[in-house]
Amino acid sequence: MSWNFDQIKNDVTAKVAGAASLEALEAVRLQYLGKKGLVADIYAALPKASADEKKAIGKGANEVKTLAEALVEARRKALSAERSKAEALDVTLPGVGHGWGTRHLIDQTLIEICDVFERMGFVIQRGPEIESEFNNFTALNIPLDHPARDSFDTFYVDQKDPTAEGRYLLLRSQTSPVQMRVMQKNKPPLAVIVPGRVYRPDAVDASHSFMFHQIEGLLVDKKVTFADLKGLLTAFCKKFFGDDVKMRFRPHYFPFTEPSAEVDIQSNIFKGKAGKWLEILGCGMVHPKVFEHAGYPSGEYTGLAFGMGVERIAMLKHGIGDIRTFAENDVRFLRQF
Ligand code: DAH
């Protein structure tokens, strides 16, 4: 029963130094200091040794144990420090870029349309989405018994109108009520555009939605004519869609304008319907009744007004064949714009 303790000390020193990872170091530690390790084996053999041997073996084993413990501990510290350094943040690495969002196509289109009119001198105004029946209907010459007021054609809100007894507030079905708000506060000449959301209980299909965006326009002065209206909207369509745009004015009826028209744009965006005309806006000369509700003196002013559908304009410009895609939030669609 004999051990070469010098050899053992050299071995353990070399093995600890050669342990390249904390896991490898643990294996070396177990080999020497573990319950079934070499030092434990030596101690276990002690009772069988002679008295002389005991002294030398005990001393040798103690020295190996002390040395191994000290070496393992020192190496563990060094390896841990290396590991945390390797895992630490390397500020010189290129960062992971955050994806910046972009404006929704509807917003982009709103801004683009407003820009065209702002360059022509129009000023942006806004109004609330929850409106009174007066502003949304009565003031616009849509009487109480007009079918457009039917509760099936309008979302009413479960909140009484504080200014009209027995009447309820509603989600505006058009941006036109802002005309009244603007005229009651301002005297002509005025030229405003009003972007915003509107709501109608329409059945949803490729070109209809129960919520969509409109841009209202209103210009009031002393001698505004229908020719001004045509010129303005033609200039807009050319600027927005390009000089070769195919547009037409079509006579129409709106209670708040007289005469009234709609503007259609010809396109091929709908599958199987090449050359289809799509209505993008209603327009006309402001009805005298509307001026009366605004409190303007009778016969003094004339005005032009229009209300355009932003979704449809975006569809025509970008060849989008279905209005529902705007609200689906599919990033594959949104990222294209
Ligand atoms: N408010 C109308 C609609 O939603 C659009 C409209 C037509 C607005 C004629 C106007 C206008 O200002 O003069 O269908």
GROMACS .gro file of C-alpha atoms and ligand atoms in nm:
model
  351
    1MET     CA    1   0.000   0.000   0.000
    2SER     CA    2   0.192   0.299  -0.124
    3TRP     CA    3   0.130   0.618  -0.312
    4ASN     CA    4   0.368   0.851  -0.483
    5PHE     CA    5   0.234   1.172  -0.337
    6ASP     CA    6   0.466   1.395  -0.536
    7GLN     CA    7   0.339   1.234  -0.853
    8ILE     CA    8  -0.022   1.273  -0.738
    9LYS     CA    9   0.035   1.642  -0.663
   10ASN     CA   10   0.188   1.696  -1.007
   11ASP     CA   11  -0.103   1.513  -1.172
   12VAL     CA   12  -0.372   1.707  -0.992
   13THR     CA   13  -0.198   2.035  -1.064
   14ALA     CA   14  -0.178   1.952  -1.435
   15LYS     CA   15  -0.536   1.825  -1.456
   16VAL     CA   16  -0.682   2.127  -1.281
   17ALA     CA   17  -0.484   2.359  -1.501
   18GLY     CA   18  -0.599   2.165  -1.808
   19ALA     CA   19  -0.971   2.181  -1.718
   20ALA     CA   20  -1.109   2.406  -1.990
   21SER     CA   21  -1.460   2.441  -1.851
   22LEU     CA   22  -1.643   2.442  -1.518
   23GLU     CA   23  -1.785   2.102  -1.612
   24ALA     CA   24  -1.439   1.955  -1.681
   25LEU     CA   25  -1.311   2.104  -1.355
   26GLU     CA   26  -1.594   1.938  -1.162
   27ALA     CA   27  -1.494   1.602  -1.310
   28VAL     CA   28  -1.135   1.653  -1.189
   29ARG     CA   29  -1.261   1.759  -0.845
   30LEU     CA   30  -1.470   1.442  -0.813
   31GLN     CA   31  -1.177   1.229  -0.925
   32TYR     CA   32  -0.965   1.355  -0.636
   33LEU     CA   33  -1.198   1.499  -0.372
   34GLY     CA   34  -1.529   1.325  -0.436
   35LYS     CA   35  -1.675   1.061  -0.203
   36LYS     CA   36  -1.534   0.795  -0.432
   37GLY     CA   37  -1.227   0.995  -0.523
   38LEU     CA   38  -0.861   0.923  -0.469
   39VAL     CA   39  -0.826   1.109  -0.136
   40ALA     CA   40  -1.126   0.920   0.008
   41ASP     CA   41  -0.969   0.592  -0.111
   42ILE     CA   42  -0.643   0.675   0.063
   43TYR     CA   43  -0.819   0.764   0.389
   44ALA     CA   44  -1.022   0.442   0.364
   45ALA     CA   45  -0.699   0.241   0.345
   46LEU     CA   46  -0.549   0.402   0.654
   47PRO     CA   47  -0.689   0.162   0.918
   48LYS     CA   48  -0.509  -0.126   0.747
   49ALA     CA   49  -0.174   0.051   0.737
   50SER     CA   50   0.105   0.002   0.990
   51ALA     CA   51   0.166   0.276   1.244
   52ASP     CA   52   0.468   0.414   1.051
   53GLU     CA   53   0.287   0.408   0.720
   54LYS     CA   54  -0.017   0.577   0.873
   55LYS     CA   55   0.180   0.887   0.954
   56ALA     CA   56   0.330   0.925   0.606
   57ILE     CA   57   0.010   0.833   0.425
   58GLY     CA   58  -0.203   1.061   0.641
   59LYS     CA   59   0.033   1.351   0.585
   60GLY     CA   60   0.051   1.284   0.210
   61ALA     CA   61  -0.329   1.253   0.178
   62ASN     CA   62  -0.382   1.575   0.375
   63GLU     CA   63  -0.139   1.759   0.151
   64VAL     CA   64  -0.304   1.630  -0.165
   65LYS     CA   65  -0.645   1.727  -0.028
   66THR     CA   66  -0.539   2.079   0.069
   67LEU     CA   67  -0.357   2.134  -0.258
   68ALA     CA   68  -0.643   1.997  -0.471
   69GLU     CA   69  -0.901   2.209  -0.286
   70ALA     CA   70  -0.698   2.526  -0.328
   71LEU     CA   71  -0.625   2.458  -0.697
   72VAL     CA   72  -0.986   2.370  -0.780
   73GLU     CA   73  -1.117   2.679  -0.605
   74ALA     CA   74  -0.873   2.909  -0.783
   75ARG     CA   75  -0.949   2.750  -1.122
   76ARG     CA   76  -1.325   2.772  -1.058
   77LYS     CA   77  -1.295   3.145  -0.997
   78ALA     CA   78  -1.094   3.194  -1.312
   79LEU     CA   79  -1.332   2.989  -1.527
   80SER     CA   80  -1.643   3.165  -1.382
   81ALA     CA   81  -1.493   3.503  -1.456
   82GLU     CA   82  -1.420   3.394  -1.813
   83ARG     CA   83  -1.772   3.262  -1.857
   84SER     CA   84  -1.946   3.577  -1.734
   85LYS     CA   85  -1.720   3.784  -1.952
   86ALA     CA   86  -1.819   3.575  -2.252
   87GLU     CA   87  -2.188   3.606  -2.164
   88ALA     CA   88  -2.169   3.977  -2.093
   89LEU     CA   89  -2.317   4.233  -2.330
   90ASP     CA   90  -2.085   4.308  -2.616
   91VAL     CA   91  -2.165   4.668  -2.691
   92THR     CA   92  -1.961   4.659  -3.008
   93LEU     CA   93  -2.198   4.410  -3.173
   94PRO     CA   94  -2.450   4.557  -3.417
   95GLY     CA   95  -2.787   4.601  -3.244
   96VAL     CA   96  -3.107   4.417  -3.327
   97GLY     CA   97  -3.308   4.676  -3.516
   98HIS     CA   98  -3.657   4.758  -3.393
   99GLY     CA   99  -3.908   4.755  -3.674
  100TRP     CA  100  -4.049   5.102  -3.705
  101GLY     CA  101  -4.415   5.109  -3.789
  102THR     CA  102  -4.538   5.308  -4.084
  103ARG     CA  103  -4.853   5.507  -4.131
  104HIS     CA  104  -5.156   5.306  -4.235
  105LEU     CA  105  -5.242   5.350  -4.600
  106ILE     CA  106  -5.566   5.526  -4.504
  107ASP     CA  107  -5.372   5.781  -4.303
  108GLN     CA  108  -5.122   5.827  -4.585
  109THR     CA  109  -5.407   5.886  -4.828
  110LEU     CA  110  -5.581   6.131  -4.594
  111ILE     CA  111  -5.262   6.331  -4.562
  112GLU     CA  112  -5.197   6.323  -4.936
  113ILE     CA  113  -5.549   6.444  -5.018
  114CYS     CA  114  -5.537   6.716  -4.752
  115ASP     CA  115  -5.199   6.829  -4.890
  116VAL     CA  116  -5.346   6.890  -5.233
  117PHE     CA  117  -5.624   7.106  -5.090
  118GLU     CA  118  -5.401   7.283  -4.842
  119ARG     CA  119  -5.183   7.394  -5.131
  120MET     CA  120  -5.496   7.547  -5.283
  121GLY     CA  121  -5.559   7.744  -4.965
  122PHE     CA  122  -5.796   7.515  -4.774
  123VAL     CA  123  -5.758   7.486  -4.397
  124ILE     CA  124  -5.804   7.158  -4.204
  125GLN     CA  125  -6.087   7.144  -3.950
  126ARG     CA  126  -6.215   6.855  -3.742
  127GLY     CA  127  -6.540   6.764  -3.573
  128PRO     CA  128  -6.661   6.498  -3.328
  129GLU     CA  129  -6.764   6.149  -3.436
  130ILE     CA  130  -7.061   6.157  -3.196
  131GLU     CA  131  -7.295   6.419  -3.333
  132SER     CA  132  -7.636   6.570  -3.281
  133GLU     CA  133  -7.919   6.487  -3.516
  134PHE     CA  134  -7.938   6.857  -3.587
  135ASN     CA  135  -7.586   6.886  -3.729
  136ASN     CA  136  -7.593   6.550  -3.905
  137PHE     CA  137  -7.942   6.588  -4.056
  138THR     CA  138  -8.168   6.885  -3.982
  139ALA     CA  139  -7.915   7.159  -4.051
  140LEU     CA  140  -7.826   6.983  -4.375
  141ASN     CA  141  -8.185   7.004  -4.491
  142ILE     CA  142  -8.255   6.638  -4.421
  143PRO     CA  143  -8.597   6.656  -4.252
  144LEU     CA  144  -8.720   6.434  -3.969
  145ASP     CA  145  -8.912   6.205  -4.201
  146HIS     CA  146  -8.631   6.168  -4.454
  147PRO     CA  147  -8.548   5.800  -4.512
  148ALA     CA  148  -8.175   5.862  -4.456
  149ARG     CA  149  -8.257   5.928  -4.092
  150ASP     CA  150  -8.409   5.590  -4.047
  151SER     CA  151  -8.255   5.417  -3.749
  152PHE     CA  152  -8.159   5.138  -3.989
  153ASP     CA  153  -7.944   5.385  -4.178
  154THR     CA  154  -7.775   5.537  -3.876
  155PHE     CA  155  -7.608   5.421  -3.557
  156TYR     CA  156  -7.776   5.597  -3.268
  157VAL     CA  157  -7.592   5.627  -2.938
  158ASP     CA  158  -7.760   5.542  -2.609
  159GLN     CA  159  -7.721   5.897  -2.489
  160LYS     CA  160  -7.975   6.180  -2.499
  161ASP     CA  161  -7.892   6.495  -2.688
  162PRO     CA  162  -7.869   6.769  -2.421
  163THR     CA  163  -7.969   7.033  -2.677
  164ALA     CA  164  -8.277   6.860  -2.823
  165GLU     CA  165  -8.550   6.712  -2.613
  166GLY     CA  166  -8.631   6.348  -2.672
  167ARG     CA  167  -8.358   6.311  -2.935
  168TYR     CA  168  -8.052   6.089  -2.914
  169LEU     CA  169  -7.695   6.148  -3.024
  170LEU     CA  170  -7.560   5.943  -3.314
  171LEU     CA  171  -7.240   5.836  -3.482
  172ARG     CA  172  -7.210   6.080  -3.770
  173SER     CA  173  -7.299   5.920  -4.101
  174GLN     CA  174  -7.099   6.178  -4.296
  175THR     CA  175  -6.842   6.452  -4.235
  176SER     CA  176  -7.094   6.710  -4.361
  177PRO     CA  177  -7.215   6.805  -4.006
  178VAL     CA  178  -6.880   6.978  -3.957
  179GLN     CA  179  -6.995   7.226  -4.223
  180MET     CA  180  -7.247   7.355  -3.971
  181ARG     CA  181  -6.991   7.375  -3.689
  182VAL     CA  182  -6.752   7.570  -3.911
  183MET     CA  183  -7.014   7.811  -4.050
  184GLN     CA  184  -7.166   7.886  -3.712
  185LYS     CA  185  -6.824   7.996  -3.587
  186ASN     CA  186  -6.682   8.166  -3.897
  187LYS     CA  187  -6.798   8.419  -4.149
  188PRO     CA  188  -6.709   8.385  -4.521
  189PRO     CA  189  -6.485   8.379  -4.707
  190LEU     CA  190  -6.391   8.035  -4.584
  191ALA     CA  191  -6.234   7.726  -4.735
  192VAL     CA  192  -6.203   7.420  -4.515
  193ILE     CA  193  -6.143   7.048  -4.550
  194VAL     CA  194  -6.248   6.804  -4.281
  195PRO     CA  195  -6.096   6.457  -4.263
  196GLY     CA  196  -6.259   6.199  -4.037
  197ARG     CA  197  -6.439   5.874  -3.974
  198VAL     CA  198  -6.804   5.813  -4.051
  199TYR     CA  199  -7.037   5.526  -3.966
  200ARG     CA  200  -7.327   5.357  -4.146
  201PRO     CA  201  -7.494   5.023  -4.085
  202ASP     CA  202  -7.413   4.918  -4.441
  203ALA     CA  203  -7.380   4.553  -4.536
  204VAL     CA  204  -7.010   4.488  -4.583
  205ASP     CA  205  -6.887   4.393  -4.929
  206ALA     CA  206  -6.588   4.466  -5.155
  207SER     CA  207  -6.673   4.837  -5.177
  208HIS     CA  208  -6.884   4.902  -4.863
  209SER     CA  209  -6.799   4.911  -4.495
  210PHE     CA  210  -6.985   5.022  -4.180
  211MET     CA  211  -6.701   5.256  -4.088
  212PHE     CA  212  -6.499   5.448  -4.338
  213HIS     CA  213  -6.322   5.779  -4.385
  214GLN     CA  214  -6.435   6.089  -4.563
  215ILE     CA  215  -6.288   6.425  -4.643
  216GLU     CA  216  -6.540   6.704  -4.652
  217GLY     CA  217  -6.473   7.024  -4.838
  218LEU     CA  218  -6.653   7.355  -4.804
  219LEU     CA  219  -6.580   7.684  -4.975
  220VAL     CA  220  -6.807   7.981  -4.917
  221ASP     CA  221  -6.769   8.330  -5.060
  222LYS     CA  222  -6.965   8.589  -5.250
  223LYS     CA  223  -6.950   8.456  -5.606
  224VAL     CA  224  -6.867   8.088  -5.596
  225THR     CA  225  -7.007   7.903  -5.897
  226PHE     CA  226  -7.062   7.547  -6.013
  227ALA     CA  227  -6.777   7.606  -6.261
  228ASP     CA  228  -6.549   7.664  -5.961
  229LEU     CA  229  -6.664   7.333  -5.816
  230LYS     CA  230  -6.597   7.146  -6.138
  231GLY     CA  231  -6.262   7.314  -6.186
  232LEU     CA  232  -6.154   7.246  -5.830
  233LEU     CA  233  -6.246   6.878  -5.830
  234THR     CA  234  -6.102   6.821  -6.177
  235ALA     CA  235  -5.776   6.979  -6.064
  236PHE     CA  236  -5.778   6.758  -5.757
  237CYS     CA  237  -5.837   6.435  -5.952
  238LYS     CA  238  -5.562   6.519  -6.202
  239LYS     CA  239  -5.318   6.608  -5.929
  240PHE     CA  240  -5.400   6.298  -5.728
  241PHE     CA  241  -5.449   6.031  -5.996
  242GLY     CA  242  -5.249   6.183  -6.282
  243ASP     CA  243  -5.344   6.386  -6.590
  244ASP     CA  244  -5.481   6.085  -6.777
  245VAL     CA  245  -5.742   6.006  -6.510
  246LYS     CA  246  -6.082   5.905  -6.646
  247MET     CA  247  -6.338   6.098  -6.442
  248ARG     CA  248  -6.695   6.209  -6.492
  249PHE     CA  249  -6.948   6.430  -6.316
  250ARG     CA  250  -7.289   6.264  -6.288
  251PRO     CA  251  -7.600   6.457  -6.181
  252HIS     CA  252  -7.724   6.346  -5.842
  253TYR     CA  253  -7.937   6.457  -5.550
  254PHE     CA  254  -7.831   6.563  -5.203
  255PRO     CA  255  -8.068   6.754  -4.975
  256PHE     CA  256  -7.794   6.996  -4.872
  257THR     CA  257  -7.675   7.096  -5.218
  258GLU     CA  258  -7.847   7.225  -5.529
  259PRO     CA  259  -7.747   7.140  -5.794
  260SER     CA  260  -7.570   6.823  -5.687
  261ALA     CA  261  -7.342   6.574  -5.859
  262GLU     CA  262  -7.127   6.273  -5.800
  263VAL     CA  263  -6.781   6.212  -5.940
  264ASP     CA  264  -6.687   5.869  -6.073
  265ILE     CA  265  -6.345   5.738  -6.168
  266GLN     CA  266  -6.302   5.463  -6.422
  267SER     CA  267  -6.081   5.171  -6.326
  268ASN     CA  268  -5.997   4.808  -6.371
  269ILE     CA  269  -5.941   4.724  -6.005
  270PHE     CA  270  -6.241   4.494  -5.968
  271LYS     CA  271  -6.196   4.141  -6.096
  272GLY     CA  272  -6.395   4.072  -6.410
  273LYS     CA  273  -6.525   4.430  -6.424
  274ALA     CA  274  -6.286   4.613  -6.654
  275GLY     CA  275  -6.367   4.980  -6.705
  276LYS     CA  276  -6.605   4.995  -6.409
  277TRP     CA  277  -6.692   5.345  -6.285
  278LEU     CA  278  -6.650   5.386  -5.909
  279GLU     CA  279  -6.808   5.678  -5.727
  280ILE     CA  280  -6.558   5.864  -5.511
  281LEU     CA  281  -6.741   6.175  -5.401
  282GLY     CA  282  -7.063   6.369  -5.378
  283CYS     CA  283  -7.067   6.743  -5.434
  284GLY     CA  284  -7.278   7.042  -5.514
  285MET     CA  285  -7.362   7.404  -5.445
  286VAL     CA  286  -7.455   7.469  -5.083
  287HIS     CA  287  -7.834   7.476  -5.041
  288PRO     CA  288  -7.982   7.808  -4.916
  289LYS     CA  289  -8.148   7.617  -4.630
  290VAL     CA  290  -7.804   7.518  -4.502
  291PHE     CA  291  -7.690   7.882  -4.500
  292GLU     CA  292  -8.011   7.967  -4.318
  293HIS     CA  293  -7.935   7.711  -4.042
  294ALA     CA  294  -7.583   7.851  -4.020
  295GLY     CA  295  -7.729   8.196  -3.960
  296TYR     CA  296  -7.590   8.354  -4.278
  297PRO     CA  297  -7.795   8.638  -4.431
  298SER     CA  298  -8.011   8.513  -4.714
  299GLY     CA  299  -7.882   8.559  -5.068
  300GLU     CA  300  -7.546   8.698  -4.969
  301TYR     CA  301  -7.319   8.400  -5.016
  302THR     CA  302  -7.277   8.104  -5.243
  303GLY     CA  303  -7.070   7.799  -5.167
  304LEU     CA  304  -6.944   7.471  -5.300
  305ALA     CA  305  -6.917   7.153  -5.098
  306PHE     CA  306  -6.800   6.799  -5.148
  307GLY     CA  307  -6.749   6.483  -4.949
  308MET     CA  308  -6.510   6.213  -5.071
  309GLY     CA  309  -6.458   5.852  -4.967
  310VAL     CA  310  -6.096   5.800  -4.867
  311GLU     CA  311  -6.095   5.418  -4.884
  312ARG     CA  312  -6.226   5.419  -5.239
  313ILE     CA  313  -5.970   5.677  -5.345
  314ALA     CA  314  -5.690   5.468  -5.193
  315MET     CA  315  -5.831   5.159  -5.367
  316LEU     CA  316  -5.828   5.331  -5.704
  317LYS     CA  317  -5.483   5.475  -5.659
  318HIS     CA  318  -5.321   5.151  -5.545
  319GLY     CA  319  -5.530   4.894  -5.731
  320ILE     CA  320  -5.687   4.743  -5.420
  321GLY     CA  321  -5.997   4.545  -5.510
  322ASP     CA  322  -6.151   4.499  -5.165
  323ILE     CA  323  -6.223   4.765  -4.901
  324ARG     CA  324  -6.209   4.503  -4.624
  325THR     CA  325  -5.832   4.466  -4.656
  326PHE     CA  326  -5.783   4.806  -4.488
  327ALA     CA  327  -5.921   4.679  -4.158
  328GLU     CA  328  -5.777   4.329  -4.156
  329ASN     CA  329  -5.439   4.436  -4.018
  330ASP     CA  330  -5.253   4.184  -4.228
  331VAL     CA  331  -4.893   4.306  -4.227
  332ARG     CA  332  -4.830   4.149  -4.567
  333PHE     CA  333  -5.083   4.399  -4.702
  334LEU     CA  334  -4.980   4.692  -4.484
  335ARG     CA  335  -4.607   4.657  -4.561
  336GLN     CA  336  -4.666   4.718  -4.930
  337PHE     CA  337  -4.735   5.086  -4.869
  338DAH     N1  338  -7.221   6.365  -4.727
  338DAH     C1  339  -7.237   6.299  -4.853
  338DAH     C2  340  -7.229   6.148  -4.833
  338DAH     O1  341  -7.179   6.107  -4.734
  338DAH     C3  342  -7.131   6.341  -4.948
  338DAH     C4  343  -7.149   6.483  -4.988
  338DAH     C5  344  -7.225   6.513  -5.097
  338DAH     C6  345  -7.088   6.584  -4.917
  338DAH     C7  346  -7.240   6.646  -5.137
  338DAH     C8  347  -7.104   6.714  -4.956
  338DAH     C9  348  -7.181   6.743  -5.068
  338DAH     O2  349  -7.047   6.814  -4.891
  338DAH     O3  350  -7.195   6.873  -5.106
  338DAH     O4  351  -7.272   6.076  -4.918
   0.00000   0.00000   0.00000
